[in-house]
CSV table of C-alpha atoms in Angstrom, one decimal:
chain,number,residue,atom,x,y,z
A,20,MET,CA,145.0,84.0,135.4
A,21,PHE,CA,142.7,81.0,134.7
A,22,SER,CA,139.6,83.2,135.0
A,23,VAL,CA,141.0,85.8,132.6
A,24,LEU,CA,141.9,83.2,130.0
A,25,LYS,CA,138.5,81.6,130.4
A,26,TYR,CA,136.8,84.9,129.9
A,27,PHE,CA,138.9,85.8,126.9
A,28,LYS,CA,138.1,82.4,125.3
A,29,GLU,CA,134.4,82.8,125.8
A,30,TRP,CA,134.3,86.0,123.7
A,31,PHE,CA,134.7,83.8,120.7
A,32,PRO,CA,131.3,82.1,120.4
A,33,VAL,CA,131.2,78.4,119.6
A,34,HIS,CA,128.2,76.5,118.2
A,35,GLY,CA,126.5,74.1,120.5
A,36,PRO,CA,126.0,70.5,119.4
A,37,ASN,CA,122.2,70.6,119.2
A,38,VAL,CA,119.8,71.9,116.5
A,39,ALA,CA,116.2,72.8,117.0
A,40,PRO,CA,114.0,70.5,114.9
A,41,PRO,CA,112.5,72.1,111.8
A,42,ASP,CA,109.3,74.0,112.5
A,43,SER,CA,109.5,73.4,116.2
A,44,CYS,CA,109.8,77.1,116.8
A,45,ASN,CA,107.3,78.4,114.3
A,46,THR,CA,105.0,80.3,116.7
A,47,GLN,CA,101.7,81.8,115.7
A,48,TYR,CA,103.1,85.3,116.2
A,49,PRO,CA,106.4,86.8,115.2
A,50,ILE,CA,109.1,87.0,117.8
A,51,ILE,CA,111.0,90.2,118.7
A,52,LEU,CA,114.3,90.0,120.7
A,53,LEU,CA,115.0,93.0,122.8
A,54,HIS,CA,118.4,93.7,124.3
A,55,GLY,CA,119.2,95.5,127.5
A,56,ILE,CA,121.1,98.6,128.6
A,57,GLY,CA,124.5,99.2,126.9
A,58,PHE,CA,123.8,97.2,123.8
A,59,ARG,CA,122.6,97.9,120.2
A,60,ASP,CA,121.5,95.4,117.6
A,61,TYR,CA,124.0,94.9,114.7
A,62,MET,CA,127.1,95.5,116.9
A,63,ILE,CA,130.4,93.6,116.2
A,64,ILE,CA,129.6,91.5,119.2
A,65,SER,CA,125.9,90.6,118.8
A,66,SER,CA,123.7,91.2,121.8
A,67,TRP,CA,122.0,87.9,121.1
A,68,GLY,CA,124.9,85.8,119.7
A,69,HIS,CA,123.7,82.9,117.5
A,70,ILE,CA,120.2,82.8,119.0
A,71,PRO,CA,118.3,84.6,116.2
A,72,GLU,CA,119.8,82.4,113.6
A,73,PHE,CA,119.2,79.3,115.7
A,74,LEU,CA,115.5,80.1,116.2
A,75,ARG,CA,115.0,80.9,112.5
A,76,LYS,CA,116.4,77.5,111.6
A,77,GLY,CA,113.7,76.1,113.9
A,78,GLY,CA,111.0,77.9,111.9
A,79,ALA,CA,110.7,81.0,114.0
A,80,ASN,CA,109.9,84.4,112.5
A,81,VAL,CA,112.5,86.5,114.4
A,82,TYR,CA,113.1,90.2,114.5
A,83,LEU,CA,115.4,92.5,116.5
A,84,GLY,CA,113.9,95.4,118.5
A,85,GLU,CA,116.4,98.1,117.5
A,86,LEU,CA,116.2,99.8,120.8
A,87,GLY,CA,118.6,102.5,122.0
A,88,ALA,CA,121.5,101.4,124.2
A,89,TRP,CA,121.3,104.3,126.8
A,90,ASN,CA,117.8,105.7,126.4
A,91,SER,CA,115.1,105.9,129.0
A,92,SER,CA,112.3,103.3,129.0
A,93,ILE,CA,109.9,106.0,127.8
A,94,GLU,CA,112.1,106.8,124.8
A,95,ASN,CA,112.7,103.1,124.0
A,96,ALA,CA,109.0,102.3,124.4
A,97,GLY,CA,108.2,104.7,121.6
A,98,VAL,CA,110.8,103.2,119.4
A,99,LEU,CA,109.5,99.7,120.1
A,100,LYS,CA,105.9,100.7,119.4
A,101,GLN,CA,106.9,101.9,115.9
A,102,ARG,CA,109.0,98.8,115.3
A,103,ILE,CA,106.1,96.5,116.2
A,104,GLU,CA,103.6,98.4,114.1
A,105,GLY,CA,106.0,98.1,111.1
A,106,ILE,CA,106.4,94.3,111.7
A,107,LEU,CA,102.7,93.8,111.9
A,108,THR,CA,102.1,95.7,108.7
A,109,SER,CA,104.8,93.8,106.8
A,110,THR,CA,103.8,90.3,108.1
A,111,GLY,CA,100.1,90.6,108.4
A,112,ALA,CA,100.3,89.2,111.9
A,113,LYS,CA,97.9,90.5,114.5
A,114,LYS,CA,100.3,90.3,117.5
A,115,VAL,CA,103.9,89.7,118.4
A,116,ASN,CA,105.8,87.8,121.1
A,117,LEU,CA,108.4,89.8,122.9
A,118,ILE,CA,111.5,88.2,124.5
A,119,ALA,CA,113.4,90.9,126.4
A,120,HIS,CA,116.7,90.8,128.3
A,121,SER,CA,117.3,93.1,131.3
A,122,LYS,CA,116.1,96.7,130.8
A,123,GLY,CA,114.4,95.7,127.5
A,124,GLY,CA,111.8,94.0,129.7
A,125,LEU,CA,111.0,97.3,131.4
A,126,ASP,CA,110.9,99.2,128.1
A,127,SER,CA,108.4,96.5,126.9
A,128,ARG,CA,106.2,96.7,130.0
A,129,TYR,CA,106.0,100.5,129.7
A,130,MET,CA,105.0,100.3,126.1
A,131,ILE,CA,102.4,97.6,126.6
A,132,SER,CA,100.8,99.5,129.6
A,133,LYS,CA,101.2,103.1,128.7
A,134,LEU,CA,101.2,103.3,124.8
A,135,GLY,CA,98.1,101.2,124.2
A,136,MET,CA,99.9,98.2,122.8
A,137,GLY,CA,98.2,95.5,124.8
A,138,GLU,CA,96.1,94.2,121.9
A,139,LYS,CA,99.2,93.9,119.7
A,140,VAL,CA,101.4,91.9,122.2
A,141,ALA,CA,100.6,88.3,122.8
A,142,SER,CA,103.3,87.6,125.3
A,143,LEU,CA,106.2,89.2,127.1
A,144,THR,CA,109.0,86.9,128.3
A,145,THR,CA,111.6,88.8,130.4
A,146,ILE,CA,115.1,87.4,130.9
A,147,SER,CA,117.1,88.8,133.9
A,148,THR,CA,115.0,92.0,134.0
A,149,PRO,CA,115.4,94.1,137.2
A,150,HIS,CA,111.7,94.4,137.8
A,151,TRP,CA,112.3,95.4,141.4
A,152,GLY,CA,115.5,97.4,140.7
A,153,SER,CA,119.1,96.7,141.4
A,154,ALA,CA,121.3,97.6,144.5
A,155,PHE,CA,124.2,98.3,142.1
A,156,ALA,CA,122.1,101.0,140.4
A,157,ASP,CA,121.4,102.4,143.9
A,158,VAL,CA,125.2,102.7,144.6
A,159,ALA,CA,126.1,104.0,141.2
A,160,THR,CA,123.6,106.8,141.3
A,161,ARG,CA,124.7,107.8,144.8
A,162,LEU,CA,128.3,108.0,143.7
A,163,LEU,CA,127.7,109.8,140.4
A,164,PRO,CA,126.0,113.3,140.3
A,165,ASP,CA,123.9,114.1,137.2
A,166,ASP,CA,126.6,116.1,135.6
A,167,ASP,CA,129.4,113.5,136.3
A,168,TRP,CA,132.0,113.0,133.5
A,169,ALA,CA,131.2,109.3,133.6
A,170,TYR,CA,127.6,109.9,132.2
A,171,LYS,CA,129.0,112.2,129.6
A,172,ALA,CA,131.5,109.5,128.5
A,173,ILE,CA,128.7,106.9,128.4
A,174,ASP,CA,126.6,109.3,126.3
A,175,THR,CA,129.4,109.9,123.9
A,176,LEU,CA,129.8,106.1,123.5
A,177,GLY,CA,126.1,105.8,123.0
A,178,LYS,CA,126.2,108.2,120.1
A,179,PHE,CA,129.0,106.3,118.6
A,180,MET,CA,126.9,103.1,119.0
A,181,GLY,CA,124.0,104.7,117.2
A,182,ASP,CA,121.9,106.4,119.9
A,183,LYS,CA,120.6,109.8,118.7
A,184,ASP,CA,120.1,111.3,122.1
A,185,PRO,CA,121.4,109.0,124.9
A,186,GLU,CA,120.4,109.7,128.5
A,187,SER,CA,122.6,107.3,130.5
A,188,ASN,CA,122.0,109.2,133.8
A,189,ILE,CA,118.2,108.7,133.4
A,190,ALA,CA,118.5,105.1,132.1
A,191,ILE,CA,120.6,104.1,135.1
A,192,LYS,CA,118.4,106.0,137.7
A,193,GLU,CA,115.4,104.1,136.4
A,194,LEU,CA,117.0,100.9,137.6
A,195,THR,CA,117.3,101.9,141.3
A,196,ARG,CA,115.0,100.0,143.7
A,197,GLU,CA,113.2,103.2,144.7
A,198,SER,CA,112.5,104.1,141.0
A,199,MET,CA,111.2,100.6,140.3
A,200,LYS,CA,108.8,100.8,143.2
A,201,LYS,CA,107.2,103.8,141.6
A,202,PHE,CA,107.4,102.2,138.1
A,203,ASN,CA,105.6,99.1,139.3
A,204,ALA,CA,102.9,101.1,141.1
A,205,ASP,CA,102.2,103.1,137.9
A,206,VAL,CA,102.9,100.6,135.0
A,207,LYS,CA,100.2,97.9,135.4
A,208,ASP,CA,100.1,94.6,133.5
A,209,VAL,CA,97.5,94.5,130.7
A,210,GLU,CA,94.9,91.8,130.8
A,211,GLY,CA,95.2,89.4,127.9
A,212,VAL,CA,99.0,89.7,127.6
A,213,TYR,CA,100.9,86.7,128.9
A,214,TYR,CA,103.8,87.8,131.2
A,215,GLN,CA,106.5,85.3,132.2
A,216,SER,CA,110.0,85.7,133.6
A,217,TYR,CA,113.3,83.8,133.8
A,218,GLY,CA,116.7,84.7,135.5
A,219,SER,CA,120.1,83.3,136.1
A,220,ARG,CA,122.7,83.4,138.9
A,221,MET,CA,126.4,83.2,139.3
A,222,LEU,CA,127.9,81.0,142.0
A,223,SER,CA,131.2,82.8,141.8
A,224,PRO,CA,132.2,86.2,140.6
A,225,ALA,CA,135.2,84.6,138.9
A,226,ASN,CA,132.7,83.2,136.4
A,227,ASP,CA,132.4,86.6,134.7
A,228,PRO,CA,135.0,89.1,136.0
A,229,ILE,CA,133.4,92.2,134.5
A,230,PHE,CA,130.7,91.8,137.2
A,231,LEU,CA,133.1,91.3,140.0
A,232,ILE,CA,132.2,94.5,141.9
A,233,SER,CA,128.5,94.6,141.0
A,234,TYR,CA,128.1,90.9,142.0
A,235,GLU,CA,129.4,91.6,145.5
A,236,ILE,CA,127.3,94.7,146.0
A,237,ILE,CA,124.1,93.0,145.0
A,238,LYS,CA,125.0,89.9,147.0
A,239,LYS,CA,125.4,92.1,150.1
A,240,TYR,CA,122.1,93.9,149.8
A,241,GLU,CA,119.8,91.5,147.8
A,242,GLY,CA,121.4,88.0,147.9
A,243,GLU,CA,121.9,85.7,145.0
A,244,ASN,CA,122.3,87.4,141.6
A,245,ASP,CA,123.7,87.2,138.1
A,246,GLY,CA,126.1,90.1,138.5
A,247,MET,CA,123.5,92.8,137.7
A,248,VAL,CA,120.1,91.5,138.8
A,249,SER,CA,119.1,89.5,141.9
A,250,VAL,CA,117.1,86.3,141.8
A,251,ASP,CA,114.3,88.1,143.6
A,252,SER,CA,114.3,91.1,141.3
A,253,CYS,CA,114.0,89.2,138.0
A,254,GLN,CA,110.7,87.7,138.9
A,255,TRP,CA,107.5,89.0,137.2
A,256,GLY,CA,104.3,87.4,136.1
A,257,ASN,CA,104.6,83.6,135.7
A,258,PHE,CA,108.1,83.1,137.1
A,259,ARG,CA,109.6,80.1,135.3
A,260,GLY,CA,112.9,79.7,137.3
A,261,ILE,CA,116.6,80.3,137.4
A,262,LEU,CA,119.2,79.1,134.9
A,263,GLU,CA,122.3,78.0,136.7
A,264,GLY,CA,123.9,75.1,134.9
A,265,LYS,CA,127.0,73.4,136.3
A,266,GLY,CA,130.2,74.9,137.7
A,267,SER,CA,130.2,78.6,138.5
A,268,GLY,CA,126.8,79.5,137.1
A,269,ILE,CA,125.6,81.9,134.4
A,270,SER,CA,126.0,85.7,134.4
A,271,HIS,CA,123.8,88.5,133.3
A,272,LEU,CA,125.6,88.7,130.0
A,273,GLN,CA,126.2,85.0,129.4
A,274,ILE,CA,122.5,84.3,129.4
A,275,THR,CA,122.1,86.3,126.2
A,276,GLY,CA,124.4,84.0,124.2
A,277,ALA,CA,126.6,87.1,123.5
A,278,VAL,CA,129.8,85.5,124.9
A,279,SER,CA,129.4,81.8,124.1
A,280,ASP,CA,126.7,79.3,122.9
A,281,VAL,CA,127.6,77.0,125.7
A,282,VAL,CA,127.9,78.2,129.3
A,283,SER,CA,128.3,76.1,132.4
A,284,GLY,CA,127.1,73.1,130.4
A,285,ILE,CA,124.0,74.9,129.1
A,286,ASN,CA,123.4,75.3,125.4
A,287,ILE,CA,122.1,78.8,125.4
A,288,PRO,CA,120.4,78.9,121.9
A,289,MET,CA,118.8,75.6,122.6
A,290,TRP,CA,117.5,77.0,125.9
A,291,TYR,CA,115.8,79.9,124.1
A,292,ALA,CA,114.4,77.4,121.6
A,293,GLY,CA,112.8,75.7,124.5
A,294,ILE,CA,111.2,79.0,125.6
A,295,VAL,CA,109.9,79.5,122.0
A,296,GLN,CA,108.6,76.0,121.8
A,297,ASP,CA,106.7,76.5,125.0
A,298,LEU,CA,105.1,79.7,123.6
A,299,LYS,CA,104.1,77.8,120.5
A,300,ALA,CA,102.5,75.0,122.6
A,301,GLN,CA,100.5,77.7,124.5
A,302,GLY,CA,99.2,79.1,121.2
A,303,TYR,CA,101.3,82.2,121.0
């Protein structure tokens, strides 16, 4: 009962006590925040909580990626390319910094590598991205055939959320460990783009009950995880570490600030401000 009440309470975001100093986040290049699978920008429950507003108050020029919720990485990469080109035209900037959660990191990697966008991306920071796949996706795709009603239901939801042509069966298959082996062999990092990664982990599935089943599956096959992505799978490029906090840890969703500004003693918007301040210090 306590876990249910705790989870219900955290769906009403609260502002953390700290504020990013003025101009501390004004990076050389604009920042684009990219959500993961199952989310859209401008939803009732924001995929990034108060983070965009927090960064803007610190001087950052922040945009949202406007990716599809249930589209393939190829489809979303095309959308992202157009989005970046539009932002560069309107701002006069030469490049952008991408900060991507979950599958958004894979969409970004594909776009940079395969769509000739390496010269227009200064950095890619991935947050809890399944670079090496997820055991939960393995299990889900084994249990659900391509024509399963569950995919049809997800696609219907995707259209309601704003996706023009959702392909949830493809999007989920892309996240299997076997698919990601092929992806990594084909999608190479581009020289001149700075790649870095972060992740999180839950210490107890009670921390975020919606990941109860997936957490246990991934723990069995891959070890420590955030409910969707293992600690090992989230690592790509310059791995910067795992966000855990105090208590029961931080889940795959909680690290986006969508459920609360403060989780396990960590001020999530302030943590992102730290990432942006570090990018600024490196000249990005």
